mmCIF file of C-alpha atoms in Angstrom:
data_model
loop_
_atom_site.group_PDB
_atom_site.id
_atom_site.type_symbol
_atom_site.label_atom_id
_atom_site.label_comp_id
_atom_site.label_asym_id
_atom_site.label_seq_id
_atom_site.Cartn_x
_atom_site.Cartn_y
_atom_site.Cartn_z
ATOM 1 C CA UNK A 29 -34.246 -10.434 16.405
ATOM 2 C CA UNK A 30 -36.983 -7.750 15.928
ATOM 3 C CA UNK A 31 -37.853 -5.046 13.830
ATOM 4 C CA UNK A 32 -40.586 -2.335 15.171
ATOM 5 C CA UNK A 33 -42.453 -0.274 12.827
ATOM 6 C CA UNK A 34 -43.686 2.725 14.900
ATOM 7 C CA UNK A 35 -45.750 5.053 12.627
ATOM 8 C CA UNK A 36 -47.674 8.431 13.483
ATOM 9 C CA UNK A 37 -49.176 11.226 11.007
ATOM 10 C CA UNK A 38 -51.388 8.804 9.488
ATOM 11 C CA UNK A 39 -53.280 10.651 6.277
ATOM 12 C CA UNK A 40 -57.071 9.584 6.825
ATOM 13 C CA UNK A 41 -59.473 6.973 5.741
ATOM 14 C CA UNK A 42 -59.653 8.471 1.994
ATOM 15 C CA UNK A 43 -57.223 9.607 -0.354
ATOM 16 C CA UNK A 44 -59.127 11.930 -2.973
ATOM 17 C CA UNK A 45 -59.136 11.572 -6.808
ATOM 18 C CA UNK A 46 -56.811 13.546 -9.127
ATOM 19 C CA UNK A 47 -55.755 13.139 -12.383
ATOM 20 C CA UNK A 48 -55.454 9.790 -13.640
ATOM 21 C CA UNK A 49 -55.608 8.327 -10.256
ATOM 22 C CA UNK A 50 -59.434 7.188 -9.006
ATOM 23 C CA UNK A 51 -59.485 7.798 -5.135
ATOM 24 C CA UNK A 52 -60.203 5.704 -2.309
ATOM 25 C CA UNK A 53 -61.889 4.899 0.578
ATOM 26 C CA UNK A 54 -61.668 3.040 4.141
ATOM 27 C CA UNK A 55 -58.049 3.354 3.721
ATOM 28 C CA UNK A 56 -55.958 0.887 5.532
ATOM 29 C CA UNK A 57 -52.039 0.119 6.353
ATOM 30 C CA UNK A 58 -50.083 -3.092 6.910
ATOM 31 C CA UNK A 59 -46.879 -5.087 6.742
ATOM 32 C CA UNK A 60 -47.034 -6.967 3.526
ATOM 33 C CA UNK A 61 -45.418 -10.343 3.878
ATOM 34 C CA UNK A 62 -42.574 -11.779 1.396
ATOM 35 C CA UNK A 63 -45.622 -14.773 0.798
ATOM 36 C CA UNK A 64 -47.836 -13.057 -1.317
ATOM 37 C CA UNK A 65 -50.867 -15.172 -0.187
ATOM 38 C CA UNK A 66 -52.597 -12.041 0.505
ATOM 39 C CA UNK A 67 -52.046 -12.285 3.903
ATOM 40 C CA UNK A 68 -51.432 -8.568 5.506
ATOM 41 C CA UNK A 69 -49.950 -7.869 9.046
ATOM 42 C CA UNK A 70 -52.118 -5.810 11.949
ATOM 43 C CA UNK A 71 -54.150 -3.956 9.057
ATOM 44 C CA UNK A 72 -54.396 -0.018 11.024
ATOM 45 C CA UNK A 73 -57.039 2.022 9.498
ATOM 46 C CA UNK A 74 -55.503 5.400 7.851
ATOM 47 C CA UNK A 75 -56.930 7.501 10.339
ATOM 48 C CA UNK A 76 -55.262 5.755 13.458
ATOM 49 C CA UNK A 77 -53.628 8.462 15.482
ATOM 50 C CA UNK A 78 -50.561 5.565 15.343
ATOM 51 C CA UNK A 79 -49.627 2.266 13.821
ATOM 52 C CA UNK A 80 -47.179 -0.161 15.149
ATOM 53 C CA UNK A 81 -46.190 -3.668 13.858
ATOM 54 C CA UNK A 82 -42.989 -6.323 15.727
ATOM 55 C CA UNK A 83 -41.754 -8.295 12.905
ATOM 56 C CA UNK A 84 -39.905 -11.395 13.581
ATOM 57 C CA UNK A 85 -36.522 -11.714 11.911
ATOM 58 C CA UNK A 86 -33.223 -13.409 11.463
ATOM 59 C CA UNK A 87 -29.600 -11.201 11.588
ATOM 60 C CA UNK A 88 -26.918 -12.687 9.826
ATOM 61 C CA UNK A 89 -23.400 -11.419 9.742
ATOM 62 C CA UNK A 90 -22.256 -10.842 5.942
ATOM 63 C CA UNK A 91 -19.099 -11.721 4.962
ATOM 64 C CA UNK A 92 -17.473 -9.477 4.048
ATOM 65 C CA UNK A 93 -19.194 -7.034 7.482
ATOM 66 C CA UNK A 94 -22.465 -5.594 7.968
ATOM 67 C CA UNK A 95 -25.744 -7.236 9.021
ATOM 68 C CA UNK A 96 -28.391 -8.914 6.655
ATOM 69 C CA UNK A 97 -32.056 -8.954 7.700
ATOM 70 C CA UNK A 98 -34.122 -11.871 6.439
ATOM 71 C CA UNK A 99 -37.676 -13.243 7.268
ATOM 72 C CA UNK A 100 -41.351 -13.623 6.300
ATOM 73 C CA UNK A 101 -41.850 -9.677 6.605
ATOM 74 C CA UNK A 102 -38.644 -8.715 4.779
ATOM 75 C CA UNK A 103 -38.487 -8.032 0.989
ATOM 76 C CA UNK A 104 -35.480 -8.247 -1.806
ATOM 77 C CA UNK A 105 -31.663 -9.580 -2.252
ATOM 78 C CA UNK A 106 -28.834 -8.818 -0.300
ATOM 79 C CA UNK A 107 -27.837 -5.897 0.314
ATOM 80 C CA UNK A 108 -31.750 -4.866 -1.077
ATOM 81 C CA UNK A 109 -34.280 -5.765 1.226
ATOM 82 C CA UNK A 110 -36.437 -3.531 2.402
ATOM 83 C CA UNK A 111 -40.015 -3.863 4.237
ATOM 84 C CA UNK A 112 -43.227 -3.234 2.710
ATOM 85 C CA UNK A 113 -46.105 -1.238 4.234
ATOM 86 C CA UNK A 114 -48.744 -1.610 1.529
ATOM 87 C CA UNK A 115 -51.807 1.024 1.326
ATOM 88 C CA UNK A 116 -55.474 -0.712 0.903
ATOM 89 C CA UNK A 117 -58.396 1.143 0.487
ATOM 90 C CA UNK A 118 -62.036 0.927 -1.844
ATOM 91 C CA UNK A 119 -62.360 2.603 -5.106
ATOM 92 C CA UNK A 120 -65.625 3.677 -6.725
ATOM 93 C CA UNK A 121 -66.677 0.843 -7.776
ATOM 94 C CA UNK A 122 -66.525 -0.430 -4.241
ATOM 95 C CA UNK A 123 -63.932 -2.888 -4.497
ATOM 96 C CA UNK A 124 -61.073 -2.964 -2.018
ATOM 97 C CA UNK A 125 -57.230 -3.160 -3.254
ATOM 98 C CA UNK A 126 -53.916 -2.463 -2.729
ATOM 99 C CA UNK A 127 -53.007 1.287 -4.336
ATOM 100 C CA UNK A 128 -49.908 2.568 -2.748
ATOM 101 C CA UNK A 129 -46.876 1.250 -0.970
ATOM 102 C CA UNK A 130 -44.038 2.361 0.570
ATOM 103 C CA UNK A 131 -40.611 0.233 0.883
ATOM 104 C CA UNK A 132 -38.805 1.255 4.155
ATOM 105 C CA UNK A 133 -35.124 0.876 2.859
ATOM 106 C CA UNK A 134 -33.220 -1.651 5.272
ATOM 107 C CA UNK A 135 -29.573 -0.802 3.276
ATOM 108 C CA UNK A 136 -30.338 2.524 4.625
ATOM 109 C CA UNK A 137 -30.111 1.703 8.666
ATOM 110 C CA UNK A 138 -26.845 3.234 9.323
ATOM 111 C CA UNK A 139 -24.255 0.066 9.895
ATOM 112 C CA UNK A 140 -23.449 0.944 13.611
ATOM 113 C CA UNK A 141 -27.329 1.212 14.584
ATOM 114 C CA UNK A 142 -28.022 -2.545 12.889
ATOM 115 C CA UNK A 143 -24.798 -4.084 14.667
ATOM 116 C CA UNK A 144 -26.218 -2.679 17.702
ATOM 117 C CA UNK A 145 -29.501 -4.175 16.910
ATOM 118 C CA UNK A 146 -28.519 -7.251 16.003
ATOM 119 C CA UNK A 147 -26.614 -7.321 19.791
ATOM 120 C CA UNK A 148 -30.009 -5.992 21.329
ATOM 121 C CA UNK A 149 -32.413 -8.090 19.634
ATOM 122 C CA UNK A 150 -34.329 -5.133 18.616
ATOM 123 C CA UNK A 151 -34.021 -2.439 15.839
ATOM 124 C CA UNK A 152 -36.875 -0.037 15.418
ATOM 125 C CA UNK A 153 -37.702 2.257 12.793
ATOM 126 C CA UNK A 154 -39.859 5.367 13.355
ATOM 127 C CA UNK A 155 -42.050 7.452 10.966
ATOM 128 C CA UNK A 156 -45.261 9.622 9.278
ATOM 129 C CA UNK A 157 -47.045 8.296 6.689
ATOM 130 C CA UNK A 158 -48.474 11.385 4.863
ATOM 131 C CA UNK A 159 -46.480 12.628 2.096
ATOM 132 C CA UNK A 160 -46.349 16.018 1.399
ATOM 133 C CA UNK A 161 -49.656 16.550 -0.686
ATOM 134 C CA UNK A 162 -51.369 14.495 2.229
ATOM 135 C CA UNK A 163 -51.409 11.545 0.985
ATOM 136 C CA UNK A 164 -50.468 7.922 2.057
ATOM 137 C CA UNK A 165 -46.417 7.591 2.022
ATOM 138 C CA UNK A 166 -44.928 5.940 -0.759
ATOM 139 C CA UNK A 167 -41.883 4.550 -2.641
ATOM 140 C CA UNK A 168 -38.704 4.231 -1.195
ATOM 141 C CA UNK A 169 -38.181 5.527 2.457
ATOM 142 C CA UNK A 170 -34.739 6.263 3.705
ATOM 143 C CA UNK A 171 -33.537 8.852 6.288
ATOM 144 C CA UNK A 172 -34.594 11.818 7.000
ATOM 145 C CA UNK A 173 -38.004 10.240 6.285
ATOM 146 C CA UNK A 174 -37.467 7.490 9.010
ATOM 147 C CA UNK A 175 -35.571 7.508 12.134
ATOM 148 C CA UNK A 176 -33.683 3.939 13.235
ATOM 149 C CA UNK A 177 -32.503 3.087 16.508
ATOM 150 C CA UNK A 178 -31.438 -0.291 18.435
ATOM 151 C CA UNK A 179 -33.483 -1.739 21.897
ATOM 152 C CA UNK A 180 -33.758 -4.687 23.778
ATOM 153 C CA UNK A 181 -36.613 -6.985 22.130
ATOM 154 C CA UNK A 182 -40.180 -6.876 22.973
ATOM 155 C CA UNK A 183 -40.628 -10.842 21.758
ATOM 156 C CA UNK A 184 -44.277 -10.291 20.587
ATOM 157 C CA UNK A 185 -44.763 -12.704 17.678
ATOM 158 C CA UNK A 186 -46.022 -11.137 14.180
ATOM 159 C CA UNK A 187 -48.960 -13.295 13.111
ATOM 160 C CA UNK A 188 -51.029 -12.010 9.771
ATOM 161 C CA UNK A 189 -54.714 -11.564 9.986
#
């Protein structure tokens, strides 16, 4: 099975200071794998007019009904797992790190659209990432914030740069 990340309303390539919080530059996106060997998926620069990542992952049927998602690109316990897309970007001092994430909330995929994507091969979630103040999206995203649907698979392999 597949998961597609299809993102739009990307916030730019900086993300300005405020209070307590230093601003950065040459902002970046990506998949952050469960391996935290630094490896990041298709890094998209922040001011991409879209972002898409095809993570590769396994259904299983849970006992007691319901699907659980597992794989290299999914995060947490049962019944917890979530992906992460984790913001990168340069601060003053000109070193690049990771300042912002956002979890996109896997228990929240309605139970009939994950059965159908676990029949389909494919489920795809679809979103913005600029908060409100227009900045990157963070914490924990759940509907109405992202849309999920089922398709047939696209069978692109995810492979971290």
């Amino acid at each position: 099975m597949q998961i597609r990340i299809e993102a739009f309303d990307l916030p730019g390539r900086t993300c300005a200071a405020g209070p307590g919080f230093p601003g950065y530059g040459d902002i970046h996106v990506a998949v952050q794998p469960r391996a935290r060997d630094g490896r990041l998926l298709v890094p998209h620069p922040g001011d991409a007019p879209s972002a898409t990542w095809t993570l590769d992952c396994t259904a299983h049927r849970r006992p007691g009904g319901g699907i659980d998602l597992t794989g290299p690109w999914i995060q947490g316990g049962p019944g917890r797992r979530f992906v992460y897309l984790t913001w990168n970007g340069t601060d003053t001092t000109g070193t690049t790190t990771m300042f912002r994430r956002a979890k996109l909330m896997l228990d929240a995929v309605d139970p009939s659209v994950a059965e159908a994507a676990a029949e389909r091969g494919l489920l795809i979630a679809r979103l913005g990432l600029t908060d409100g103040q227009g900045h990157p999206l963070c914490a924990a995203v759940r509907p109405p914030a992202v849309t999920w649907s089922a398709a047939p698979p696209t069978f692109r392999r995810a492979r971290p740069r």
